[in-house]
CSV table of C-alpha atoms in Angstrom, one decimal:
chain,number,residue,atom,x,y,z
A,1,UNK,CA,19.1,-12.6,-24.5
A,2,UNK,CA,18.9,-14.0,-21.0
A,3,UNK,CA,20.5,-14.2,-17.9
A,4,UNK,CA,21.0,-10.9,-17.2
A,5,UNK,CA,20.9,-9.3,-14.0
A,6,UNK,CA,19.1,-6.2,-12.9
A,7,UNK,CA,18.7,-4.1,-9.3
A,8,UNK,CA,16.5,-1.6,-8.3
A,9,UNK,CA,16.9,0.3,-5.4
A,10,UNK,CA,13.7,1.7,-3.9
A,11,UNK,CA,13.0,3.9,-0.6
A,12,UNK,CA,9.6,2.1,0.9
A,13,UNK,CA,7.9,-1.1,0.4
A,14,UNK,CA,5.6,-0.4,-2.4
A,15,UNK,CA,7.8,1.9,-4.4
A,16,UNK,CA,8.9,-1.1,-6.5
A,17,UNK,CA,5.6,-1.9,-8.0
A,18,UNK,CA,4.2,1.7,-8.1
A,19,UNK,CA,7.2,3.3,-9.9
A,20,UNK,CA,8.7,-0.1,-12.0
A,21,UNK,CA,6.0,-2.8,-11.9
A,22,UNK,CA,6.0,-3.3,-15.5
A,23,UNK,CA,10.3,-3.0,-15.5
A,24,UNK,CA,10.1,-6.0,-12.9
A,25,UNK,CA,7.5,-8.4,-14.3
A,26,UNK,CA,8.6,-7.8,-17.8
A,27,UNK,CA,12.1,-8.8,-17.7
A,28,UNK,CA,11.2,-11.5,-14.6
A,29,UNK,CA,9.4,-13.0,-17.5
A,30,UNK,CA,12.4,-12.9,-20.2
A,31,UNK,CA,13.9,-14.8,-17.2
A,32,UNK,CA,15.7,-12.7,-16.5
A,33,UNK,CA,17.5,-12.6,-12.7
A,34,UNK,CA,15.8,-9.4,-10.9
A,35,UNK,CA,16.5,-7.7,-7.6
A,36,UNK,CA,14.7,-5.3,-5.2
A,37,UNK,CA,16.8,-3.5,-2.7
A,38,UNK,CA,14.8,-1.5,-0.2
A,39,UNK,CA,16.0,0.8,2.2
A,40,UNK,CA,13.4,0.9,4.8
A,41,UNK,CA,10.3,-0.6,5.9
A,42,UNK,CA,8.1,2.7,5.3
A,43,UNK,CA,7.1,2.8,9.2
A,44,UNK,CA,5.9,6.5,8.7
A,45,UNK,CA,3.1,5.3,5.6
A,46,UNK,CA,-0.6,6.4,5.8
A,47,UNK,CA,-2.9,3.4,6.4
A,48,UNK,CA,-5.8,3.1,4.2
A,49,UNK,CA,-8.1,0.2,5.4
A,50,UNK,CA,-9.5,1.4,8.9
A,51,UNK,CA,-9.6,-2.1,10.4
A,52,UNK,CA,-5.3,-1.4,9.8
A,53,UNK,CA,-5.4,1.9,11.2
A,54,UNK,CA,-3.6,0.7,14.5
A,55,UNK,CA,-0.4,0.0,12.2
A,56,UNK,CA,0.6,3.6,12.5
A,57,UNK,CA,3.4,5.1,13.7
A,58,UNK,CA,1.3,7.5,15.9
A,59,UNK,CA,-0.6,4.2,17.5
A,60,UNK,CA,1.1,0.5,17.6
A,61,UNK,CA,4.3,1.3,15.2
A,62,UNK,CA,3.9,-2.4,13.6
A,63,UNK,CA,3.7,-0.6,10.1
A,64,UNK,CA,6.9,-1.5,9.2
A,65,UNK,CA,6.9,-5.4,10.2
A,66,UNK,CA,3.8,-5.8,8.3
A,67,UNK,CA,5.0,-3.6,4.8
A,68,UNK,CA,7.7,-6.2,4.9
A,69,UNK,CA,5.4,-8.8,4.6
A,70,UNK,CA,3.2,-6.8,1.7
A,71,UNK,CA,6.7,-6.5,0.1
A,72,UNK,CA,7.2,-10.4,0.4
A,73,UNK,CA,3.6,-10.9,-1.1
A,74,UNK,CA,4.1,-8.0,-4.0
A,75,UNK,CA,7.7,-9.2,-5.5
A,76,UNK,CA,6.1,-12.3,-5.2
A,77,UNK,CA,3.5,-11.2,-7.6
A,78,UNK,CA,6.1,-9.4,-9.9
A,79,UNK,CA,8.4,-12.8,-10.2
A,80,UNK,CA,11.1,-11.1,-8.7
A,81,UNK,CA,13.9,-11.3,-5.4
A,82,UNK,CA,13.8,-9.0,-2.9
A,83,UNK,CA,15.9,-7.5,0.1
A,84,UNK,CA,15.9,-4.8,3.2
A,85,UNK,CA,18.9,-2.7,3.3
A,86,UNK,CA,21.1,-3.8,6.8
A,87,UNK,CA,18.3,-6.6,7.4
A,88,UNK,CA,19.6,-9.2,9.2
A,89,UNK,CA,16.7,-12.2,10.0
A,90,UNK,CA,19.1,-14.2,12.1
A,91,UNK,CA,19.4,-11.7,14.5
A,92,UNK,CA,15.6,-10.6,14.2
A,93,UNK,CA,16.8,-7.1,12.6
A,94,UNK,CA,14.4,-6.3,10.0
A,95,UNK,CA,15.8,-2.8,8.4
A,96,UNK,CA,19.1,-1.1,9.5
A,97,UNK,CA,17.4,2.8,8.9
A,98,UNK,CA,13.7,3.9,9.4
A,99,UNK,CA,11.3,5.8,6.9
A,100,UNK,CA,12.1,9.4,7.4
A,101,UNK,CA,8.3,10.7,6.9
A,102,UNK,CA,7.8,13.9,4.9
A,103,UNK,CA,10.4,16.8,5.1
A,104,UNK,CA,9.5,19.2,7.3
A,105,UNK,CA,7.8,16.6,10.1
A,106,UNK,CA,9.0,15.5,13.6
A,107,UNK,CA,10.0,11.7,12.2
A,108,UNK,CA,12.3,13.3,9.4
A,109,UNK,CA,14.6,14.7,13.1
A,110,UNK,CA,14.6,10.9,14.1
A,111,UNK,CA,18.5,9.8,14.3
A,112,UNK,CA,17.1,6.5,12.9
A,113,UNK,CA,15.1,8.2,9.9
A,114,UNK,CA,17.4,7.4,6.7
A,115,UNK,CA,17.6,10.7,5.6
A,116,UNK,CA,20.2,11.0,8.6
A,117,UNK,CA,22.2,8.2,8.1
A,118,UNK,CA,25.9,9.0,6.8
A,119,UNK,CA,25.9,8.7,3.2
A,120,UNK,CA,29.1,6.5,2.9
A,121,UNK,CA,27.9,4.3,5.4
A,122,UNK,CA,24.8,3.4,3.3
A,123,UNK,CA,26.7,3.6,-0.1
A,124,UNK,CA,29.3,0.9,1.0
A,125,UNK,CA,25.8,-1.5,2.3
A,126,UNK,CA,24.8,-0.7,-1.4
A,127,UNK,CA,27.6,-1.8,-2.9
A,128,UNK,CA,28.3,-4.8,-1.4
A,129,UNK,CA,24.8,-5.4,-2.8
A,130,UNK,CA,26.0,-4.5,-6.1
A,131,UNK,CA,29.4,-6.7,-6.2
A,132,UNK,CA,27.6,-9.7,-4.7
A,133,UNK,CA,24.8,-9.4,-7.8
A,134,UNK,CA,26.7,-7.7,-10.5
A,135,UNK,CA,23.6,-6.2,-12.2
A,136,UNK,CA,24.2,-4.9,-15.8
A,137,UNK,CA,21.7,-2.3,-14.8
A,138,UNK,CA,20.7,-0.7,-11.8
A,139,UNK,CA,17.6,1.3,-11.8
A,140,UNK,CA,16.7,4.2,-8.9
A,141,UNK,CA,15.4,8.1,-8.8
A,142,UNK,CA,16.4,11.1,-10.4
A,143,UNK,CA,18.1,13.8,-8.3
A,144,UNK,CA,14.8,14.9,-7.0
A,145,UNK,CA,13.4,11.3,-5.7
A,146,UNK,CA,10.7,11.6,-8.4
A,147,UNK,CA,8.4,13.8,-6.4
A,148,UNK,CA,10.5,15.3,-3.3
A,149,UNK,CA,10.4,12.4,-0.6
A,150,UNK,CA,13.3,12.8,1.3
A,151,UNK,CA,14.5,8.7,1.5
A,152,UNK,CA,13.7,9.0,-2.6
A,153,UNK,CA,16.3,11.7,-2.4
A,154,UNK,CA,18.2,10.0,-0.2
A,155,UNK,CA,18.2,6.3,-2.2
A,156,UNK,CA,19.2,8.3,-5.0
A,157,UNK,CA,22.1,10.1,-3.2
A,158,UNK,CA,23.4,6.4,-1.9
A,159,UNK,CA,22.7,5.0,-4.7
A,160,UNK,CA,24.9,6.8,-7.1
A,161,UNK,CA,27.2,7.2,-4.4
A,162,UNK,CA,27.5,3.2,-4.6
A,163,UNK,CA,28.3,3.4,-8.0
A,164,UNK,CA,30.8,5.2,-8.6
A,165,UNK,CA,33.0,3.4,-5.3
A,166,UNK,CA,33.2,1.2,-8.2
A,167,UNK,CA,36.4,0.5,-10.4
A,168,UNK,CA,35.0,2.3,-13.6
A,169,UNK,CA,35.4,-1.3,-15.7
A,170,UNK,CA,32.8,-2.9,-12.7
A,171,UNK,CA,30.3,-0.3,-12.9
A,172,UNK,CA,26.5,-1.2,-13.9
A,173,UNK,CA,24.6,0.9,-16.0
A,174,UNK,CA,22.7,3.1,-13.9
A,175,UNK,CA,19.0,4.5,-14.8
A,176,UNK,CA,16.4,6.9,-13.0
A,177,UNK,CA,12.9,6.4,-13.4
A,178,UNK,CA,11.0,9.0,-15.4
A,179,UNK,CA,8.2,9.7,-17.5
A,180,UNK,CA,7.5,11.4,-20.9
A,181,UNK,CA,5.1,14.6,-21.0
A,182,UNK,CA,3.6,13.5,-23.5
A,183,UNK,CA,2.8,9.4,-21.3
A,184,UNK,CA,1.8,11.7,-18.6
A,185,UNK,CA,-0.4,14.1,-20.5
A,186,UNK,CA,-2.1,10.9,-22.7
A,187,UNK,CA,-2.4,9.2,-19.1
A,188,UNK,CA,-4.7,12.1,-17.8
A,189,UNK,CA,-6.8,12.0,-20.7
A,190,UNK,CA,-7.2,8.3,-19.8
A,191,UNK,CA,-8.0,8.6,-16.6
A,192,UNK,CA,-11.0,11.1,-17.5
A,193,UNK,CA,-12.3,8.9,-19.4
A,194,UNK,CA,-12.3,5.4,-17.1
A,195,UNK,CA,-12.0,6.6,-13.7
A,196,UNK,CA,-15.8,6.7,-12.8
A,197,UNK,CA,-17.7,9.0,-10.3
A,198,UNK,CA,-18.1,6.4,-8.1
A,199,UNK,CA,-14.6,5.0,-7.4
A,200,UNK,CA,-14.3,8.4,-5.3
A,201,UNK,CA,-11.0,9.4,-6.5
A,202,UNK,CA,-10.1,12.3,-8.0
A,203,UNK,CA,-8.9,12.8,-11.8
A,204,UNK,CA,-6.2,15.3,-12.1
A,205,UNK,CA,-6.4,18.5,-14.4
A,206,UNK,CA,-4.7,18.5,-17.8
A,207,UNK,CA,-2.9,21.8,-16.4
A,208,UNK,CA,-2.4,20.3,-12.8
A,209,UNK,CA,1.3,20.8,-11.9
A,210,UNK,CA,3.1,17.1,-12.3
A,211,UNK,CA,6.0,16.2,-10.3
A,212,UNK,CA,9.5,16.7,-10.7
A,213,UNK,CA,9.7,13.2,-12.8
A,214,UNK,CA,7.9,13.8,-15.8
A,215,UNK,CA,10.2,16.0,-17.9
A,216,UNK,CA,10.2,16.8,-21.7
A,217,UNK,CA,10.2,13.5,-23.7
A,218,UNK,CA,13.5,14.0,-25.2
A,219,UNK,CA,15.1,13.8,-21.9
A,220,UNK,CA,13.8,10.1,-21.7
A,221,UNK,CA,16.3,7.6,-24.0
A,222,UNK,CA,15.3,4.0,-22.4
A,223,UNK,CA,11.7,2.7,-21.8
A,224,UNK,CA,9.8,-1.1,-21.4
A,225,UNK,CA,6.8,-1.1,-22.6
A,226,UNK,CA,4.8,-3.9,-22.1
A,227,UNK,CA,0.8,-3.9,-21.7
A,228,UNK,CA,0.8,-7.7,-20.3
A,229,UNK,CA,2.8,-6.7,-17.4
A,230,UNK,CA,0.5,-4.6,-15.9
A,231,UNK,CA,-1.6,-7.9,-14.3
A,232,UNK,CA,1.3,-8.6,-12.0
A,233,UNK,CA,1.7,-4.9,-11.1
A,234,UNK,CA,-2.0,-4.9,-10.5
A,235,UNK,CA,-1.2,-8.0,-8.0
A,236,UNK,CA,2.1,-6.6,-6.5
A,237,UNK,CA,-0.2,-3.3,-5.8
A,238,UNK,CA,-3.1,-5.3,-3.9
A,239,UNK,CA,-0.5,-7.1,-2.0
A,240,UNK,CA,0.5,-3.3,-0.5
A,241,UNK,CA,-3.1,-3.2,0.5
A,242,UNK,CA,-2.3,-0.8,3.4
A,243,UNK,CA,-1.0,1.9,1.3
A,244,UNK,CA,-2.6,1.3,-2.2
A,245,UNK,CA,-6.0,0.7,-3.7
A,246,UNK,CA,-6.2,-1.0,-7.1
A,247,UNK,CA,-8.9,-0.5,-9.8
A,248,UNK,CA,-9.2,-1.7,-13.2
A,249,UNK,CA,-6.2,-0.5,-15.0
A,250,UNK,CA,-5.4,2.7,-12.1
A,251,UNK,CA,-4.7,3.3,-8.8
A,252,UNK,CA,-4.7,6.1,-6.1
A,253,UNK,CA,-2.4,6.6,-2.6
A,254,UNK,CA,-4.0,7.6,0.6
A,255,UNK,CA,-4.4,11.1,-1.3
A,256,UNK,CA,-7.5,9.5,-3.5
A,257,UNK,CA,-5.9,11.0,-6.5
A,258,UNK,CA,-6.0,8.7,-9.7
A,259,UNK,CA,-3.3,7.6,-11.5
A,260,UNK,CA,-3.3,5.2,-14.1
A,261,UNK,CA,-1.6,1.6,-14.7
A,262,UNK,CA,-0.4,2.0,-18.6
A,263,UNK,CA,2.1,-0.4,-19.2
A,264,UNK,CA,4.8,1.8,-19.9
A,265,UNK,CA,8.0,3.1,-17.9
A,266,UNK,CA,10.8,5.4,-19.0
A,267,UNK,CA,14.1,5.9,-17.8
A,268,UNK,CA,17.5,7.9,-18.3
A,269,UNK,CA,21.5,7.5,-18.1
A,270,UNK,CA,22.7,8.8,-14.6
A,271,UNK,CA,26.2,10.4,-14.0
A,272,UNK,CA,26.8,8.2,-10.8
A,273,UNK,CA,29.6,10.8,-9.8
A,274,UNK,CA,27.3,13.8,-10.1
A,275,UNK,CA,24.0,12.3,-9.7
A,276,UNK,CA,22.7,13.9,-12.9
A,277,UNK,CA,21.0,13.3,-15.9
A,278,UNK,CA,23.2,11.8,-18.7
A,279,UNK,CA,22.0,14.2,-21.7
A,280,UNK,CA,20.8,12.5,-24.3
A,281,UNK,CA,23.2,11.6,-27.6
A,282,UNK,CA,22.9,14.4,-29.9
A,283,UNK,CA,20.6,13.4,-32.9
A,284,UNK,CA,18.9,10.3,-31.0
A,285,UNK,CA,15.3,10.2,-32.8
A,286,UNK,CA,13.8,6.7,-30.4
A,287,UNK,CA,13.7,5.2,-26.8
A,288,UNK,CA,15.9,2.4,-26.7
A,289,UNK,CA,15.3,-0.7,-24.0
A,290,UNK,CA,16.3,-0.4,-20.7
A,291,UNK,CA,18.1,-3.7,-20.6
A,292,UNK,CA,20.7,-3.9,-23.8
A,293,UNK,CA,20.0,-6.5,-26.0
A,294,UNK,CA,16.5,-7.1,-25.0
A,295,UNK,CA,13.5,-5.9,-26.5
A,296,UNK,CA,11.6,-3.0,-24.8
């Protein structure tokens, strides 16, 4: 089946290809029509190359403009169309709401940061979005943003908020991004064994804490799985060169901690009213695609 049409809504510029590379290049290439909606320009990032460091936030502030030109380069890459939440080129408006920084820091009291906008306000920008594309499925975070980041939280709060404006008969699909135990625990393993001494990263612990996105595997009833996808995420993740390094098959942040590049992503039914998980059908034994009628 083609000519289908799928959204995903991410927070920052880089979310896309970190979180659902393999989703994006893998239907792209079923041909597939696929859209990224981002909702800021992740001004408050980390630089990683020193000769960028000047980008910051704390020094020039031209993070954002040049993320947006990563994210040009990275769906690019991934085969894939992209937009900025309440950009507007005409007018030389690049993002309507800025990147909100951690909790607890002096950028998340910004009136700007998007953690502060009104929800409705956002919701009805998303949902034009939605009735202009009319995606069959629309793909963001669970409840907790995958791992706490207040515009995650946010994304997901406007998100399903978008959704359910919706006349009931017009409403897409919707799906969080999450990951087995059992992925997560196999990935470790993985890591221990490629990640070498001299890439400097750190391998995480098989008992290390994971984040609030990896749940017990009978939570997660949709995945794609596809090996020969992870070549275009590899090339979406260089093109976010400022907040990413790439090696063969893995990755790390700014934090230098490993994670690895498996070609496989998981996913589950939102409630777009309440935001929750969907439980999964009583007696379901196997992961079904994300996208119905395709293959995984």
């Amino acid at each position: 089946m083609t000519g289908q049409v799928l959204l995903f809504v991410h927070a920052h510029p880089d979310d896309e290809s970190l979180a659902t590379g393999v989703a994006l290049a893998h239907h792209a290439r079923q041909g597939h029509e696929v859209h990224v909606l981002t909702c800021t320009l992740g001004e408050e990032g980390e630089v990683i190359p020193a000769e960028l460091a000047h980008l910051a936030s704390d020094r020039d502030d031209t993070l954002g403009p040049w993320r947006r030109e990563e994210l040009r380069r990275a769906t690019a890459a991934l085969g894939v169309r992209h937009r900025v939440l309440g950009e507007d080129p005409d007018r030389g408006v690049l993002s309507r709401w800025r990147d909100s920084g951690m909790a607890g820091t002096p950028t998340a009291a910004n009136p700007a940061a998007f953690v502060n906008a009104d929800v409705d306000e956002v919701a009805a920008l998303v949902a034009d979005v939605v009735t202009e594309l009319r995606p069959s499925v629309v793909v963001t975070y669970d409840e907790h943003g995958g791992y706490g980041h207040p515009d995650h939280i946010q994304t997901h709060r406007v998100t399903c908020a978008a959704v359910a404006s919706l006349p009931e008969a017009e409403r897409p699909a919707l799906y969080a991004v999450l990951t087995p135990r059992s992925w997560a625990l196999e990935d470790r393993g993985w890591l221990a064994e490629h990640v070498p001494a001299s890439a400097g990263w750190q391998v995480p612990a098989p008992g290390d804490a994971f984040p609030p996105s990896v749940v017990d595997d009978v939570v997660v009833t949709h995945e794609v799985i596809d090996p020969d996808a992870v070549p275009a995420q590899e090339a979406a993740l260089r093109a976010h060169r400022t907040q990413v390094s790439v090696g063969e098959r893995c990755y790390a942040l700014s934090n230098d901690i490993a994670a690895r590049l498996s070609g496989r992503e998981g996913f589950a039914n939102l409630d777009p009213e309440t935001g929750a998980l969907v439980p999964p059908p009583s007696g379901a034994s196997r992961r079904t695609p994300l996208l119905p009628g395709a293959g995984a």
